[in-house]
Coordinates of N, CA and C in Angstrom, one line a residue:
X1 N -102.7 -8.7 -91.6 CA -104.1 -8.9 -91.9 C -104.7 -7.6 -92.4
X2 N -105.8 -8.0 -93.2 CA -106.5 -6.5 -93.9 C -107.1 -5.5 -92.5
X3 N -106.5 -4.5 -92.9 CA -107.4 -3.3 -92.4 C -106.4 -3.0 -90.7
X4 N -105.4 -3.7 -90.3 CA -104.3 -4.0 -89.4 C -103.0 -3.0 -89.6
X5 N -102.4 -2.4 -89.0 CA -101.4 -1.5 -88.9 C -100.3 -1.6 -88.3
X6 N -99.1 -1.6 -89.2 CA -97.8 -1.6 -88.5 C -96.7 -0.8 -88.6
X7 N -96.3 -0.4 -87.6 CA -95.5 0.5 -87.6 C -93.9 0.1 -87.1
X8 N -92.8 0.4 -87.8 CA -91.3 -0.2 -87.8 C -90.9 0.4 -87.2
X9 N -90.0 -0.1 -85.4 CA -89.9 0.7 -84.5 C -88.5 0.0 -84.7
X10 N -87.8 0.8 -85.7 CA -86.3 0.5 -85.9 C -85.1 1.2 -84.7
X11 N -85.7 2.0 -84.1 CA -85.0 2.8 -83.0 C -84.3 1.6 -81.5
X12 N -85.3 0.5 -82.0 CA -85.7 -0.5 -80.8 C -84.8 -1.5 -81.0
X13 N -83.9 -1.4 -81.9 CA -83.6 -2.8 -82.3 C -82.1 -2.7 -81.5
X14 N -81.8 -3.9 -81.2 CA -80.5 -4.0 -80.2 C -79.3 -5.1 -80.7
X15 N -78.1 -5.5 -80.2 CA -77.6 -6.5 -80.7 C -78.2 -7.8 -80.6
X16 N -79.6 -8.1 -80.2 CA -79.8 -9.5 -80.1 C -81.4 -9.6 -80.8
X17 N -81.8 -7.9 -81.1 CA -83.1 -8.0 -81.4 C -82.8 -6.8 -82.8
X18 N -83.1 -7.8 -83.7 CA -83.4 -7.5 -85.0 C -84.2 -6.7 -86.1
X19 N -85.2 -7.0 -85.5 CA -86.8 -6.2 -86.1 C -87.5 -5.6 -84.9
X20 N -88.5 -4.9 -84.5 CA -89.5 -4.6 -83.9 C -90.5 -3.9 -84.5
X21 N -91.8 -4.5 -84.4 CA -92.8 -3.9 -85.3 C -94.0 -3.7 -83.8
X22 N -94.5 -2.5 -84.2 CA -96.2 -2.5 -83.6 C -96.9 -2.3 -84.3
X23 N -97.4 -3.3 -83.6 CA -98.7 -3.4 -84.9 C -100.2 -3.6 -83.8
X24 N -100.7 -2.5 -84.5 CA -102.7 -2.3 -84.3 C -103.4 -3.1 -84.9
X25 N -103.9 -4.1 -84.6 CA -104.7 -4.8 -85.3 C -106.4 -4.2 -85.6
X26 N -107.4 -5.1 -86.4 CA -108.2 -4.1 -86.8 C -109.1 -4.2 -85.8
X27 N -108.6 -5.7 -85.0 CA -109.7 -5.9 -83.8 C -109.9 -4.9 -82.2
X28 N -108.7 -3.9 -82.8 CA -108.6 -3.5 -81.5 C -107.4 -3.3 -80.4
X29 N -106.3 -5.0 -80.9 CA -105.2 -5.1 -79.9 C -104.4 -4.6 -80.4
X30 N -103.4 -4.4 -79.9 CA -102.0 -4.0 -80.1 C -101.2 -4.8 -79.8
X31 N -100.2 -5.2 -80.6 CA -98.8 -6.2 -80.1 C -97.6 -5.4 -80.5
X32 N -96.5 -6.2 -79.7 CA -95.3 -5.6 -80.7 C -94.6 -7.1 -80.9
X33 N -94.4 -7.1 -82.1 CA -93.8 -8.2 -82.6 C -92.2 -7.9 -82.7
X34 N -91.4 -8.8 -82.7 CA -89.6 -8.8 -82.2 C -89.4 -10.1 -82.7
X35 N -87.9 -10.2 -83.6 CA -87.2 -10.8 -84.0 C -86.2 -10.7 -83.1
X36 N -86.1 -12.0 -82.7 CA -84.8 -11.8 -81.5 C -83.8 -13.1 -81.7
X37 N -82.6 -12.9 -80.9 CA -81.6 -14.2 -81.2 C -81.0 -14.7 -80.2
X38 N -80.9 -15.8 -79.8 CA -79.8 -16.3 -78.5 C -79.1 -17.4 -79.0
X39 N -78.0 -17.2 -78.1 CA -76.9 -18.2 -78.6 C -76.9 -19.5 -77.9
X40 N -77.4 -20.8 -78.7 CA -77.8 -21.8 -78.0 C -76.5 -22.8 -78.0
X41 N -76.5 -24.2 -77.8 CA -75.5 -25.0 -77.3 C -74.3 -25.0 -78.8
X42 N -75.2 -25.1 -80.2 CA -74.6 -24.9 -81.5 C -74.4 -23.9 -82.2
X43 N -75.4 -23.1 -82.1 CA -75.0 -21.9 -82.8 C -76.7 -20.9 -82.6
X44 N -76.9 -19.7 -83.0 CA -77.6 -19.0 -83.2 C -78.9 -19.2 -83.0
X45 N -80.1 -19.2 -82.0 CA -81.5 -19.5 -82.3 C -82.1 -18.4 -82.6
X46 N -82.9 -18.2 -83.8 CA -83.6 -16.8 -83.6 C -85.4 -17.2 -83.4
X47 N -85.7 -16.4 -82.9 CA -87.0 -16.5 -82.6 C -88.0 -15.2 -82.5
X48 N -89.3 -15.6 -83.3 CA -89.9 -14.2 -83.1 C -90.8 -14.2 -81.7
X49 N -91.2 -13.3 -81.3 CA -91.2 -13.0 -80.0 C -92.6 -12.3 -79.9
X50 N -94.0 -12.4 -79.6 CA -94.8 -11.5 -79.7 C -95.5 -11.2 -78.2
X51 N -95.8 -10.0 -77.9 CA -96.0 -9.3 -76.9 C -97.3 -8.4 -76.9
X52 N -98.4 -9.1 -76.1 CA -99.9 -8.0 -75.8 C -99.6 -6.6 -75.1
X53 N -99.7 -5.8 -76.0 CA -99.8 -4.5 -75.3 C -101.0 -4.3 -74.6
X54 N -101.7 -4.7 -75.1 CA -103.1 -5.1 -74.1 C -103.3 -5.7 -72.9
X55 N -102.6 -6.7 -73.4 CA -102.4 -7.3 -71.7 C -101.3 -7.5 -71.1
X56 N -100.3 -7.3 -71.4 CA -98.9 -7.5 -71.1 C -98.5 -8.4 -70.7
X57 N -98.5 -9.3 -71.8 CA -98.4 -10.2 -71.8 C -97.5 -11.0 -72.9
X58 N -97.1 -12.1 -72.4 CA -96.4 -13.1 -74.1 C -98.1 -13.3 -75.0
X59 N -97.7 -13.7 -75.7 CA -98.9 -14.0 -76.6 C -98.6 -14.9 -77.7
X60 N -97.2 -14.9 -78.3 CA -96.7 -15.7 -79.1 C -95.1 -16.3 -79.1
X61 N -94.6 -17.5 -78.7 CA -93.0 -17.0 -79.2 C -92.5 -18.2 -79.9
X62 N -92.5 -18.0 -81.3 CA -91.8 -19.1 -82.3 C -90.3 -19.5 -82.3
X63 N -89.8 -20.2 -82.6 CA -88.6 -20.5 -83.0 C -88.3 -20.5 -84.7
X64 N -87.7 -19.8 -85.2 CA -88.0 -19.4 -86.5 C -86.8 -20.4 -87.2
X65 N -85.4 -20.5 -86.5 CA -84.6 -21.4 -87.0 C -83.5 -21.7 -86.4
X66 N -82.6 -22.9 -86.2 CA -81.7 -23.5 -85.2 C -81.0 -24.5 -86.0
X67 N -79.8 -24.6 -85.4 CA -79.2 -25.9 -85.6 C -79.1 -26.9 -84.4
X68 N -79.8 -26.8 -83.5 CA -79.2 -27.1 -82.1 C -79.5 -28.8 -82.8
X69 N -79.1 -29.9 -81.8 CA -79.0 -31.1 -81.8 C -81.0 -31.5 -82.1
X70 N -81.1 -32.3 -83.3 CA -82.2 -33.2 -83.3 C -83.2 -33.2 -81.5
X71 N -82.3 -34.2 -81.6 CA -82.5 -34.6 -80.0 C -82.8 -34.0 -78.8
X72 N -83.3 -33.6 -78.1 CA -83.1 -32.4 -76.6 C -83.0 -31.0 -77.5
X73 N -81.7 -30.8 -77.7 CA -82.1 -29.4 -78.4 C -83.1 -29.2 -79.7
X74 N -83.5 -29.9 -80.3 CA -84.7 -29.7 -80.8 C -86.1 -29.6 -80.9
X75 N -86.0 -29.9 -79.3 CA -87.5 -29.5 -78.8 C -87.9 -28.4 -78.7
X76 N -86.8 -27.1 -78.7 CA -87.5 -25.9 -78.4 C -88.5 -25.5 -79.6
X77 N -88.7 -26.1 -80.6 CA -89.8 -25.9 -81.8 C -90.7 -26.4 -81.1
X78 N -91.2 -27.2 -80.4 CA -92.4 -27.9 -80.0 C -93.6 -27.0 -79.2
X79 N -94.3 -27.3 -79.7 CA -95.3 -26.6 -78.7 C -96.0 -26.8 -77.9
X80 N -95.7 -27.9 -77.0 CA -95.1 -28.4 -75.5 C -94.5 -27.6 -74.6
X81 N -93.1 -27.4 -75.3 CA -92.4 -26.4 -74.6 C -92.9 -24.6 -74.9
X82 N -92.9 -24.6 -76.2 CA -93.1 -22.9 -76.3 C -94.3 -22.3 -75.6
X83 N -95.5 -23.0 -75.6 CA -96.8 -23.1 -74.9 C -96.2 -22.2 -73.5
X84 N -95.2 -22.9 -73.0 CA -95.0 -22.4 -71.3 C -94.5 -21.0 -71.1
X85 N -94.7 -20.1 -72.3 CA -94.2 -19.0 -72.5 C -95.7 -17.9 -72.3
X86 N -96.5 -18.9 -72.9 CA -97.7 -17.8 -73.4 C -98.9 -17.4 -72.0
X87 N -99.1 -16.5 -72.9 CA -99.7 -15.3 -71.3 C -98.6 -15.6 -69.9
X88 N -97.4 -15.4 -69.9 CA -96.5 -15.0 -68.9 C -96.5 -13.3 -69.1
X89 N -96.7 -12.7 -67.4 CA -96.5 -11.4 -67.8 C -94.6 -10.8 -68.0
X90 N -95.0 -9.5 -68.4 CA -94.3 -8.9 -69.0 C -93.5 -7.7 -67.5
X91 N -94.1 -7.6 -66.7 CA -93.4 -6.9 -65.2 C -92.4 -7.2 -64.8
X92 N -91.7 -8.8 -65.0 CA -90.9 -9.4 -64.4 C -89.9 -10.3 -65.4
X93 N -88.6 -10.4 -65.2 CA -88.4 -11.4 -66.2 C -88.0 -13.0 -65.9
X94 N -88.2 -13.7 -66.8 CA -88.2 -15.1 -67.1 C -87.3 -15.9 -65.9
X95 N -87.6 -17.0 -65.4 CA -86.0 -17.3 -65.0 C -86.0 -19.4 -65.1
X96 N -85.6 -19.6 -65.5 CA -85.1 -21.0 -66.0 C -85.4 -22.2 -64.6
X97 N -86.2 -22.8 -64.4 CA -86.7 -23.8 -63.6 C -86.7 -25.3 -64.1
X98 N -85.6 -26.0 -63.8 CA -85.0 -27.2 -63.5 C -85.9 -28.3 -63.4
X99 N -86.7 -27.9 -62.5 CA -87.8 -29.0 -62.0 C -89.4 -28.7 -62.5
X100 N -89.6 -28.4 -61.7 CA -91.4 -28.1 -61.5 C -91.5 -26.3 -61.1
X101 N -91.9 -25.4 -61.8 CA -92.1 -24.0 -62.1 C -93.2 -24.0 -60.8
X102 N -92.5 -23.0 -59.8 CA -93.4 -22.7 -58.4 C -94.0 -21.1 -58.6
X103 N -93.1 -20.1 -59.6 CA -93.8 -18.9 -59.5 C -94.2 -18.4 -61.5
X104 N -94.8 -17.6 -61.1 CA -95.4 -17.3 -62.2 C -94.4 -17.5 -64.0
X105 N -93.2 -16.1 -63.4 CA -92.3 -16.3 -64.1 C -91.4 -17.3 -64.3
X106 N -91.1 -18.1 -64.2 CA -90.3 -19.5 -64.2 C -90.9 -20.2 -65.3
X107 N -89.9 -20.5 -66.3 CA -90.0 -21.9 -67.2 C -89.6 -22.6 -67.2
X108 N -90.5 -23.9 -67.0 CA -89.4 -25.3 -67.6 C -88.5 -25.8 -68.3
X109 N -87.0 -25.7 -68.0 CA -86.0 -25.9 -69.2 C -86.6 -27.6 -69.6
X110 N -86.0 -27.7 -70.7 CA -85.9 -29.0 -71.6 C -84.8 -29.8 -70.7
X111 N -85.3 -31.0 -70.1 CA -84.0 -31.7 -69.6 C -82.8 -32.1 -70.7
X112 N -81.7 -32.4 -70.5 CA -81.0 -32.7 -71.4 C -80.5 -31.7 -72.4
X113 N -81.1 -30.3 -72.6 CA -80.9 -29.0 -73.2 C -81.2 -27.8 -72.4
X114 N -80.1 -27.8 -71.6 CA -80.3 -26.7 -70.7 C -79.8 -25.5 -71.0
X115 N -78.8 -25.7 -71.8 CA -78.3 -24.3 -72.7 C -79.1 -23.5 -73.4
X116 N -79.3 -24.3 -74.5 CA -80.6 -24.4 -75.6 C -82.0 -23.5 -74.9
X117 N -82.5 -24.1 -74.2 CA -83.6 -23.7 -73.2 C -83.5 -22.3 -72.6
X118 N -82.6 -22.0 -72.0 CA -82.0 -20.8 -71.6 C -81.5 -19.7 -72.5
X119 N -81.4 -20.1 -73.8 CA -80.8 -19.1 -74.6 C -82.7 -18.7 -75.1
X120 N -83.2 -19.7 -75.7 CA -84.7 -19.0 -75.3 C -85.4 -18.0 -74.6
X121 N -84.7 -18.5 -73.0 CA -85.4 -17.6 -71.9 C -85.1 -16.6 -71.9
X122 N -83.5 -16.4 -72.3 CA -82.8 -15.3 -72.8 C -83.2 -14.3 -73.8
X123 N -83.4 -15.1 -75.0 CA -83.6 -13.8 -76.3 C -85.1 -13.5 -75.8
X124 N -86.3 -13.9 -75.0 CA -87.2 -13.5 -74.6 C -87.3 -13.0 -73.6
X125 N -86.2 -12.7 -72.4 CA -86.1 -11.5 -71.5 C -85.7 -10.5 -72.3
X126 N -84.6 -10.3 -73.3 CA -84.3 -9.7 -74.2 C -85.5 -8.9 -74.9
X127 N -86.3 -9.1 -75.0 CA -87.9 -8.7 -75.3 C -88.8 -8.0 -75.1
X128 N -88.6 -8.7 -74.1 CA -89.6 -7.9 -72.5 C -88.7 -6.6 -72.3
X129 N -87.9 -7.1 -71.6 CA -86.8 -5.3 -71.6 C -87.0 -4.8 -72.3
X130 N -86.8 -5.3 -73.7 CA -87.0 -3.7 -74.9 C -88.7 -3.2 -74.3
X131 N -89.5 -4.4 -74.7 CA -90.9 -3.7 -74.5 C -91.2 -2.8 -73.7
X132 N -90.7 -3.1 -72.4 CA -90.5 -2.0 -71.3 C -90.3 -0.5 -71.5
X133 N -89.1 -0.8 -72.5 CA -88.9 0.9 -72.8 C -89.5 0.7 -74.1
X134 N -90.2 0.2 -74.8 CA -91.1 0.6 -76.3 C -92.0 1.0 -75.3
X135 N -92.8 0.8 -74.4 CA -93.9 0.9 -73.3 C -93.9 2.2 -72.7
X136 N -92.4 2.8 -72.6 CA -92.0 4.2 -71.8 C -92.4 5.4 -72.9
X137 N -91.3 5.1 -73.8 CA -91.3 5.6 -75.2 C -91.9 5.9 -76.0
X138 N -93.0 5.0 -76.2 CA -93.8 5.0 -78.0 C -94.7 5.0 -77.3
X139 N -95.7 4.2 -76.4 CA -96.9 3.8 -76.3 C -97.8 4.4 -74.7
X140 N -97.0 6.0 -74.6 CA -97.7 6.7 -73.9 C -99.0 6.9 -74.1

């Protein structure tokens, strides 16, 4: 967006995370946005990944593209499911809940796509961890 700042924090990138950018918005926040990837039940999910440095927090996480199955595995596009990501903090990481999510960190997998779901939760602890040390590193 106009008058918004981004800076390419290529130092950051790992085998599962692609891109990382920080970016200053003009309103004030800061995110870091991440291109990241997990290996779902068929092949490759990548997803971008966005993170409040402000609040430490999720703030965004798309599914950018997949082959997983129509069916079950293609609900991780929905935003139903992706929703269960947003404002989860960033202190702790993710961990895959079966049933009904009792603590903060815990997400609801997709019944019927438990792989799929998990490789999500995956390339998005994958995230968080980098952030962690983008958080040590860059954003003293």
């Amino acid at each position: 967006m106009e008058g918004d700042e981004a800076y390419n924090l290529a130092k950051y990138k790992t085998d599962n995370i692609t891109y990382v950018y920080h970016v200053k918005r003009s309103t004030g926040e800061e995110v870091i946005i991440q291109l990241a990837e997990g290996e779902g039940y068929k092949d490759t999910i990548h997803l971008l990944v966005v993170i409040s440095v402000t609040n430490n927090s999720l703030a965004k996480v798309m599914v950018l593209e997949h082959t997983e199955t129509a069916s079950y595995g293609g609900y991780v596009t929905e935003s139903w499911f992706l929703d269960r990501f947003i404002g989860k903090k960033t202190n702790k990481q993710l961990v895959a809940a079966k049933i009904a999510t009792k603590n903060p960190e815990e997400v609801s997998i997709i019944t019927g796509a438990t792989v799929t779901s998990e490789a999500v939760i995956n390339a998005v602890n994958s995230c968080i961890e980098n952030f962690q040390m983008i958080k040590e590193g860059e954003l003293q």
